[in-house]
Short mmCIF file of C-alpha atoms in Angstrom, two decimals:
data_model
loop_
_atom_site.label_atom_id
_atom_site.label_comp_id
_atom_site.label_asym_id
_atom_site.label_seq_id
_atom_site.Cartn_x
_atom_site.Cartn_y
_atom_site.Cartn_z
CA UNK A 1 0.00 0.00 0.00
CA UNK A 2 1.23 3.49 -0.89
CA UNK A 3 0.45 5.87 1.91
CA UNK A 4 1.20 9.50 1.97
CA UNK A 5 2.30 10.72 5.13
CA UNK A 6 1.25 14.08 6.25
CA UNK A 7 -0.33 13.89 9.47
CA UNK A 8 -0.54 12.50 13.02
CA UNK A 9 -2.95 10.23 13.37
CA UNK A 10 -4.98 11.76 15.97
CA UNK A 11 -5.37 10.48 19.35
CA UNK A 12 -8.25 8.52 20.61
CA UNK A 13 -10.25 10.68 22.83
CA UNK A 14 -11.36 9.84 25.93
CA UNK A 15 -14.54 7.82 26.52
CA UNK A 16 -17.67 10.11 26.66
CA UNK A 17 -20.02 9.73 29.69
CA UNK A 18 -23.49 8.53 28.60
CA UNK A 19 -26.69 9.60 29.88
CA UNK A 20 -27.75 6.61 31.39
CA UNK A 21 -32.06 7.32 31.25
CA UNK A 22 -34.52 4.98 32.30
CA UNK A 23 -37.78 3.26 30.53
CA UNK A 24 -40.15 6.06 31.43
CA UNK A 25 -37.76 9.19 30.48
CA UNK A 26 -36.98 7.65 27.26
CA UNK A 27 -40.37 7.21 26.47
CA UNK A 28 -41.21 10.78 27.69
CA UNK A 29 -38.05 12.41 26.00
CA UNK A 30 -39.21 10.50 22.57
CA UNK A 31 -42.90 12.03 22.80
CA UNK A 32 -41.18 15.48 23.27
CA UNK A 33 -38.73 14.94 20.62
CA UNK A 34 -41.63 13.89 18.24
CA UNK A 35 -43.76 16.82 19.14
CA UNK A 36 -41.32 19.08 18.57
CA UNK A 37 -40.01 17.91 15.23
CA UNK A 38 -43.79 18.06 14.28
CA UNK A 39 -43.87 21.96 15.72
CA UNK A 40 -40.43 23.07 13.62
CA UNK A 41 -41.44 20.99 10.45
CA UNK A 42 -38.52 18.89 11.37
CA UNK A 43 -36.47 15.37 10.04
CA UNK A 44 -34.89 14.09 12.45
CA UNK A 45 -31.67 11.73 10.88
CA UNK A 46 -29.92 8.86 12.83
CA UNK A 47 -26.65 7.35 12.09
CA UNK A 48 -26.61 4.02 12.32
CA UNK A 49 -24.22 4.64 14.97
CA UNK A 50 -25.96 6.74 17.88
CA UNK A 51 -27.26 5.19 20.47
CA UNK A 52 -30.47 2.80 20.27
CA UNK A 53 -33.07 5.53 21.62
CA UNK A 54 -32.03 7.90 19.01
CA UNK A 55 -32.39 5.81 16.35
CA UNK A 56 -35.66 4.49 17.78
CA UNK A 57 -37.38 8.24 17.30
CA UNK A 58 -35.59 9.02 14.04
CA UNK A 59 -37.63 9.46 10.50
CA UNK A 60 -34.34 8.15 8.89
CA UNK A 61 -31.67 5.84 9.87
CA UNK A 62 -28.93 4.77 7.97
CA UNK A 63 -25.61 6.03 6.36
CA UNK A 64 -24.44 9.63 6.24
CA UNK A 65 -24.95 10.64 2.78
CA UNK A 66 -27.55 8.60 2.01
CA UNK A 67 -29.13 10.43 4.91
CA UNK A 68 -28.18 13.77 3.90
CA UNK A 69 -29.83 12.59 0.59
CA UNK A 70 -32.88 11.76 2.17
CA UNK A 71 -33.69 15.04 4.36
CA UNK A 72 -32.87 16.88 0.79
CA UNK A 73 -36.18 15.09 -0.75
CA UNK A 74 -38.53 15.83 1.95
CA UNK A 75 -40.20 19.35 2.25
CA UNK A 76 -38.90 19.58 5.93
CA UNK A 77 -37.83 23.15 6.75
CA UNK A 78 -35.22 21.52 9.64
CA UNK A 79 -32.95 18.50 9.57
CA UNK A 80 -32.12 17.51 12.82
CA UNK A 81 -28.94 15.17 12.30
CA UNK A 82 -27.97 12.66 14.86
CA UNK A 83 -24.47 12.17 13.91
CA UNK A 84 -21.23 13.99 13.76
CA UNK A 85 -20.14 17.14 12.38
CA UNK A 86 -19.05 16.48 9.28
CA UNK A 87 -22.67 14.82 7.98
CA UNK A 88 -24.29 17.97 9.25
CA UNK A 89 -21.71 19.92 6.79
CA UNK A 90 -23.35 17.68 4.39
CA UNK A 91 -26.46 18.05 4.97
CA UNK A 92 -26.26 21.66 4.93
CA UNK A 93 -24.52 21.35 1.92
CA UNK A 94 -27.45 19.59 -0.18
CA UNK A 95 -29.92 21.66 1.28
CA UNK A 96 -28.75 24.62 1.77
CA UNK A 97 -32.22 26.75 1.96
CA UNK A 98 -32.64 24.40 5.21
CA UNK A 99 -31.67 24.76 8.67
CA UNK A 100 -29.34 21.60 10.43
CA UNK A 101 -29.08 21.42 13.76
CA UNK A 102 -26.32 19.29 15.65
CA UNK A 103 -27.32 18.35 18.88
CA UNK A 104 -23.65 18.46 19.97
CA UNK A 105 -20.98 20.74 18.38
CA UNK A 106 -18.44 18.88 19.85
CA UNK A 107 -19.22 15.32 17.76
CA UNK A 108 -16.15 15.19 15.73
CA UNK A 109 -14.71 12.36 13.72
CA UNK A 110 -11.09 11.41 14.33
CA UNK A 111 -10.91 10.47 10.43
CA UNK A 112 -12.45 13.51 8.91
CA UNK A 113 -9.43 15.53 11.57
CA UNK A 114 -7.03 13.75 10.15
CA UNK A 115 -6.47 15.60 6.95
CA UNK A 116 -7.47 19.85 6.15
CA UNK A 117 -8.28 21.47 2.89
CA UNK A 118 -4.51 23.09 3.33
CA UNK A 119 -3.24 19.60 3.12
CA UNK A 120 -5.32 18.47 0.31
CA UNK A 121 -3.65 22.28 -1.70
CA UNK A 122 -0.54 20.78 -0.60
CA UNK A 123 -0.74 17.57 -1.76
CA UNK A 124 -2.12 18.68 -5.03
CA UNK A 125 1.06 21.10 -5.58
CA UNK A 126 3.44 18.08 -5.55
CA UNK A 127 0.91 16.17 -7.26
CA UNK A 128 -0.01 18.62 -10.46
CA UNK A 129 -2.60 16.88 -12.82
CA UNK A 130 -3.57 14.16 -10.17
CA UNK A 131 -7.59 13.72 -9.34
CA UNK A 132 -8.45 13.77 -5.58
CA UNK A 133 -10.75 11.45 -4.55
CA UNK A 134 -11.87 12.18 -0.75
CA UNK A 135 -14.65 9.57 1.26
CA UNK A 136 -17.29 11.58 1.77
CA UNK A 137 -16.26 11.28 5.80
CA UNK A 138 -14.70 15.08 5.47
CA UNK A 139 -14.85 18.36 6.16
CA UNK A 140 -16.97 21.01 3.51
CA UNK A 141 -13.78 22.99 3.02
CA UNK A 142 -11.90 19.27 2.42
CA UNK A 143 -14.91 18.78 0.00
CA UNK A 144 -13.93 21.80 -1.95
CA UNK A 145 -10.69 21.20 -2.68
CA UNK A 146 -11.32 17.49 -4.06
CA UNK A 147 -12.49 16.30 -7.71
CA UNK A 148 -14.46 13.30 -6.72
CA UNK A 149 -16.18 12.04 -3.64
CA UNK A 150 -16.73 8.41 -2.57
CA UNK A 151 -18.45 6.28 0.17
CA UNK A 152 -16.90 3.10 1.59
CA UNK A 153 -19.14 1.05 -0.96
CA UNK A 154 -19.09 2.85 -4.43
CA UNK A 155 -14.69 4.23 -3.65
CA UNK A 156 -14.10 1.28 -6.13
CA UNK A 157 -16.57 2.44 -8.61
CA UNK A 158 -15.68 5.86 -8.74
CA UNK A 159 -11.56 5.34 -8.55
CA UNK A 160 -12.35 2.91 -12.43
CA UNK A 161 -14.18 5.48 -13.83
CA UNK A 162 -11.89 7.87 -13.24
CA UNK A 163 -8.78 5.65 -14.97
CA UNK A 164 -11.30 4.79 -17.75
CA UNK A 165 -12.65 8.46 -18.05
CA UNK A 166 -8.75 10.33 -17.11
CA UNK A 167 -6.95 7.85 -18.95
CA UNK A 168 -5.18 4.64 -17.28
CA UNK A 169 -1.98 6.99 -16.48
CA UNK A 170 -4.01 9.46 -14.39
CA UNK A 171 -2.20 9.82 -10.28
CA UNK A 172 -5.00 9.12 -7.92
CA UNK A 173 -4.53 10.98 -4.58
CA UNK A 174 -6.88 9.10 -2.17
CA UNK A 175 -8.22 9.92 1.14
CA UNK A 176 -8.29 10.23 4.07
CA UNK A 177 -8.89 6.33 5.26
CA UNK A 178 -5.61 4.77 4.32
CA UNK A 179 -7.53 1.12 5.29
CA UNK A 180 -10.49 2.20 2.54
CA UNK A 181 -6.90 3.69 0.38
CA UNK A 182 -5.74 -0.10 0.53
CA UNK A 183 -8.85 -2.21 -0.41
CA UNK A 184 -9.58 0.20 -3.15
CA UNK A 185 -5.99 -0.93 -4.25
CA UNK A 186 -6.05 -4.50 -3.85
CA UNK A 187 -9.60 -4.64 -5.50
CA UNK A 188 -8.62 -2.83 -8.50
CA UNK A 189 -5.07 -3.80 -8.67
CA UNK A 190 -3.40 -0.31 -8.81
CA UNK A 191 -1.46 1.42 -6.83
CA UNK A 192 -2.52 5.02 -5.92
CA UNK A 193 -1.37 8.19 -3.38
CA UNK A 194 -2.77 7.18 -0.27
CA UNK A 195 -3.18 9.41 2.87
CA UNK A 196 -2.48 8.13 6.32
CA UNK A 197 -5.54 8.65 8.00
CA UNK A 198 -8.23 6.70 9.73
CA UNK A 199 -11.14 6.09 11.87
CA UNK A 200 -9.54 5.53 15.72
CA UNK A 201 -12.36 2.98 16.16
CA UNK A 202 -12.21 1.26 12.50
CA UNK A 203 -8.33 0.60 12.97
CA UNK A 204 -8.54 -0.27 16.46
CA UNK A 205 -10.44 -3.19 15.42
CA UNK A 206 -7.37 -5.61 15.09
CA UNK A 207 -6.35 -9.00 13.16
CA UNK A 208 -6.27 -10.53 16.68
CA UNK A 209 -9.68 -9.66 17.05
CA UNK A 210 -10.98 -11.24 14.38
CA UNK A 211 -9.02 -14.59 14.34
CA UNK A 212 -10.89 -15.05 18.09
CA UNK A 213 -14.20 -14.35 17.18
CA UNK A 214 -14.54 -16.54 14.16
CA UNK A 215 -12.88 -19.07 16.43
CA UNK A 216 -15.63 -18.83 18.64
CA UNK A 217 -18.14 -18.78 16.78
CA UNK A 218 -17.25 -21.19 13.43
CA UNK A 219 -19.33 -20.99 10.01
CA UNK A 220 -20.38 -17.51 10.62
CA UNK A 221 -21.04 -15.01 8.04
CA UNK A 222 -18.10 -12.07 8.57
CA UNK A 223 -19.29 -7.91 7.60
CA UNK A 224 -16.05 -5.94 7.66
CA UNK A 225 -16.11 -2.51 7.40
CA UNK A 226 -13.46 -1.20 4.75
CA UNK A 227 -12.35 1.35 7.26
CA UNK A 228 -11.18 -1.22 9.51
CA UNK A 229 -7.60 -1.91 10.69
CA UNK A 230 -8.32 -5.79 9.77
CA UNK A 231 -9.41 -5.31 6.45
CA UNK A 232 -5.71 -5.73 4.68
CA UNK A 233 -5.05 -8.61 6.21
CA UNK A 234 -8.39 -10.10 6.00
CA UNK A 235 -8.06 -9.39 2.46
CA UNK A 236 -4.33 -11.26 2.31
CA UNK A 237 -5.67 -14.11 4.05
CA UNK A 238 -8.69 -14.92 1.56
CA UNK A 239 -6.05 -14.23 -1.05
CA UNK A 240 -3.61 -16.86 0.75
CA UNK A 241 -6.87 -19.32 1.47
CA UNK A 242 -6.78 -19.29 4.83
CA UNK A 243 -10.32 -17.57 4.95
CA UNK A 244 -13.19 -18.27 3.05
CA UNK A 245 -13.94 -16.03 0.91
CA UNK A 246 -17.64 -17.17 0.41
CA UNK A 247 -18.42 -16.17 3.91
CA UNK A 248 -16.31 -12.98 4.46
CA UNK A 249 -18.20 -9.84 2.87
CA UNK A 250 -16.42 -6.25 2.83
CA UNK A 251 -19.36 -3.90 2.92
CA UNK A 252 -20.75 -0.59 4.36
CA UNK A 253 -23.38 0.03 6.86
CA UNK A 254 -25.79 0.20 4.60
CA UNK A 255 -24.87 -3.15 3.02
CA UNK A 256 -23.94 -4.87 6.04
CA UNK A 257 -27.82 -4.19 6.45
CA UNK A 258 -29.46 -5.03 2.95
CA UNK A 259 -26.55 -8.48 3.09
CA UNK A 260 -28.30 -9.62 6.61
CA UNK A 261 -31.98 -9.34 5.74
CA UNK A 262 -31.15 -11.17 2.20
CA UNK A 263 -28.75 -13.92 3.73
CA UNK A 264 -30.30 -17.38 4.91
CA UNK A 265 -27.59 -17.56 7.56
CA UNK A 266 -28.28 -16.89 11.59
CA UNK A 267 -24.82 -15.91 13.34
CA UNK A 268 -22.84 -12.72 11.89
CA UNK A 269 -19.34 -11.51 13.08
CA UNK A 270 -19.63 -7.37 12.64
CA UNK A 271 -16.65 -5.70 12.59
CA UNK A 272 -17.46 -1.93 12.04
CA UNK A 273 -18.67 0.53 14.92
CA UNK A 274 -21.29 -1.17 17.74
CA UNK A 275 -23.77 0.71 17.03
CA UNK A 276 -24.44 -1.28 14.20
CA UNK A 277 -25.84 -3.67 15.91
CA UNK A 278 -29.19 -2.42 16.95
CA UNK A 279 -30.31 -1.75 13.85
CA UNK A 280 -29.14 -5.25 12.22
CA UNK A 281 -31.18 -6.96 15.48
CA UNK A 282 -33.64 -4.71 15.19
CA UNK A 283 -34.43 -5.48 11.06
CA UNK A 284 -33.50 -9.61 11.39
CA UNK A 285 -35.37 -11.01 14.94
CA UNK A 286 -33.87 -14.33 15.61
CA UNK A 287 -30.80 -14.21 13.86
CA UNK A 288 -27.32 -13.18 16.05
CA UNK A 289 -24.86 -10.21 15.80
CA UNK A 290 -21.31 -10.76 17.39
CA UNK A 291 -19.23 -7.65 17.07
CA UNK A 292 -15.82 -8.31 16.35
CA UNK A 293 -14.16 -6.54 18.78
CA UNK A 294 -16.66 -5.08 21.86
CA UNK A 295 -14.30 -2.11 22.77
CA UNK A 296 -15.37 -0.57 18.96
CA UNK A 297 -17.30 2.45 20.47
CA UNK A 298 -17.16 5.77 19.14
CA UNK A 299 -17.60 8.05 21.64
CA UNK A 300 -18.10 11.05 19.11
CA UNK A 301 -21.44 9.04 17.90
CA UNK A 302 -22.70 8.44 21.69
CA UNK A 303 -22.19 12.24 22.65
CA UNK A 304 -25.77 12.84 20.82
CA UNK A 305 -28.35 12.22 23.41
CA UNK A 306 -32.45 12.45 23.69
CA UNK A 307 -32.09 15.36 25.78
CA UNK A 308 -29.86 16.66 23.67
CA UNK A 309 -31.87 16.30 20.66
CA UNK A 310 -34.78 17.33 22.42
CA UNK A 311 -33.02 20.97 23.45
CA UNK A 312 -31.76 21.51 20.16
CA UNK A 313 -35.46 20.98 18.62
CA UNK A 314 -36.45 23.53 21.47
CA UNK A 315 -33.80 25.96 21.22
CA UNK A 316 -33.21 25.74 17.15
CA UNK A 317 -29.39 25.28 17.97
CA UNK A 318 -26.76 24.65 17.50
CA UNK A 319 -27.01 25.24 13.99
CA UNK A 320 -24.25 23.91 11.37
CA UNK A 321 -24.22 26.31 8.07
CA UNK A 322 -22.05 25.94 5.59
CA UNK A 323 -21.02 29.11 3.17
CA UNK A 324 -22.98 29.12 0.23
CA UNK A 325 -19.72 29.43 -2.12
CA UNK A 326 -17.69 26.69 0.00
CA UNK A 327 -21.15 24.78 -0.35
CA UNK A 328 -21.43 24.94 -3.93
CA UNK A 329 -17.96 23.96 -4.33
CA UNK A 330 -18.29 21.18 -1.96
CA UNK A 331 -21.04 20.04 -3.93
CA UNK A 332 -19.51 19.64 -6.64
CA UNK A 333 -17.46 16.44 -5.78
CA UNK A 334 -20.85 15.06 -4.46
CA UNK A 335 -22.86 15.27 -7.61
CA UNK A 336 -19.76 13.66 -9.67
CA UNK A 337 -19.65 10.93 -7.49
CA UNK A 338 -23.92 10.30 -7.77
CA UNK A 339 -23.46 10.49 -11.30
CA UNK A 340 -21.25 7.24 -11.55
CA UNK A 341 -22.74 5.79 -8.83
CA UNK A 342 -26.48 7.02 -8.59
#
């Protein structure tokens, strides 16, 4: 794998405290929180991430841009967006006549913080004529300084049409997930500029992790995230034969999702974010979720609570806007990337 080093990977941050609420508060909290949203003409977005009674009073839950995508069709004046900051950027930035509250300014994303738009000019200087292609988990002003965007299940898609469309010559600079960066390049078999960045949570999920759990639990179906620290060396062993490749799947949220409620089997080894699990349990009753590594919590995700969501509804704040010129820019590499990949 060719990585491009340019930044510190940034520190895991330390464990947020959650709101611990009880049967009857959630139940009251989710009444408010629907009454309100009803009062500010309001969709209220989940990642599949946040924590179970979030999701539970969302209209939408799923991935970020599809998300973003979603709120965009309705005729909601608000979008409420349980999530971090970056998908409210995006959300602002494909509606922008529409308001987006963040129920916690401070949900950042260790991946999208691990590269700046200044980088991205940099990298571009000593790169003249290459295409950026940045995963969609980035910053508005990254956004605007890229060619094409990608999500963890169409990066492959949109990294061939670019050869085919560029010509087969054309320098890829790809990032910032250097664990996406690598299974684009094993899938397609070329080697592009990769940035060293990643998702603390994704990477901390280990190879050691994953040779325990599929000991424990034998003929399971395997989800890996892309963005996960296993995924190379997942990949090398089904390329080596020591996994089965008929049973190990590399797939996003929103496939790890469509995959389960299609597949015939009843025990699952998820490695991605645990989060994930409630809605997989929640869409396929009687068949079992193990995640691959327990400790996989991002505590960015769980910093969104009811109460939370319920004073931002209350309070219209805080409010995430992007600029309309950075927005249209930012944009830009969105609608490429739905063109290929619609």
């Amino acid at each position: 794998m060719s990585v491009e080093s340019r930044v510190e990977l940034p520190v895991v941050p330390p464990v947020a405290t959650r709101l611990r609420l009880s049967e009857d508060e959630i139940v009251r909290l989710r009444e408010e929180v629907r009454a309100l949203a009803k009062e500010r003409n309001a969709v209220i977005l989940a990642h599949n991430y946040q924590v179970p009674e979030v999701q539970d009073v969302a209209d939408f839950v799923g991935d970020s841009l599809a998300l973003s995508q979603k709120a965009a069709a309705t005729d909601a004046d608000v979008i409420a967006f349980c999530g971090v900051h970056f998908m409210a950027e995006s959300a602002s930035i494909l509606s922008p006549s529409k308001v987006v509250l963040l129920p916690d300014l401070e949900a950042g994303c260790s991946l999208a913080a691990s590269i700046t738009a200044e980088d991205v000019r940099a990298w571009k200087a000593e790169h003249p004529g290459a295409v950026v292609v940045m995963y969609v988990n980035t910053t508005a002003e990254v956004k605007a300084e890229t060619d094409y965007c990608c999500t963890s299940s169409n990066a492959v898609q949109v990294v061939e049409h670019i050869w085919r469309e560029h010509g087969e010559d054309t320098e890829i600079l790809f990032g910032p997930d250097m664990f996406l960066g690598a299974y684009v390049e094993k899938t397609t078999g070329r080697k592009m500029h990769v940035w060293s960045g990643d998702c603390h949570v994704h990477a901390g999920i280990r190879p050691s992790d994953i040779a325990e759990v599929r000991e424990q639990n034998p003929g399971a179906e395997f989800l890996i995230h892309p963005e996960c620290g296993c995924s190379t060396s997942v990949m090398e062993y089904v390329a080596a034969g020591d996994v089965d490749p008929e049973h190990t799947h590399m797939l996003s949220t929103g496939g790890m999702l469509k995959f389960a409620r299609q597949s015939d089997a009843d025990t699952f080894i998820v490695a991605t974010e645990t989060g994930m699990l409630h809605p997989l349990e929640g869409e396929n009753p009687g068949k079992r979720f193990v995640p691959a590594n327990r400790a996989a919590v991002c505590p960015y995700m769980k910093m969104i609570t009811l109460p939370k969501l319920r004073d931002a509804l209350s309070d219209m704040r805080p409010e995430v806007k992007v600029d309309p010129e950075l927005g249209e820019r930012a944009r830009l590499p969105i609608e490429r990337m739905i063109s290929i990949t619609p």
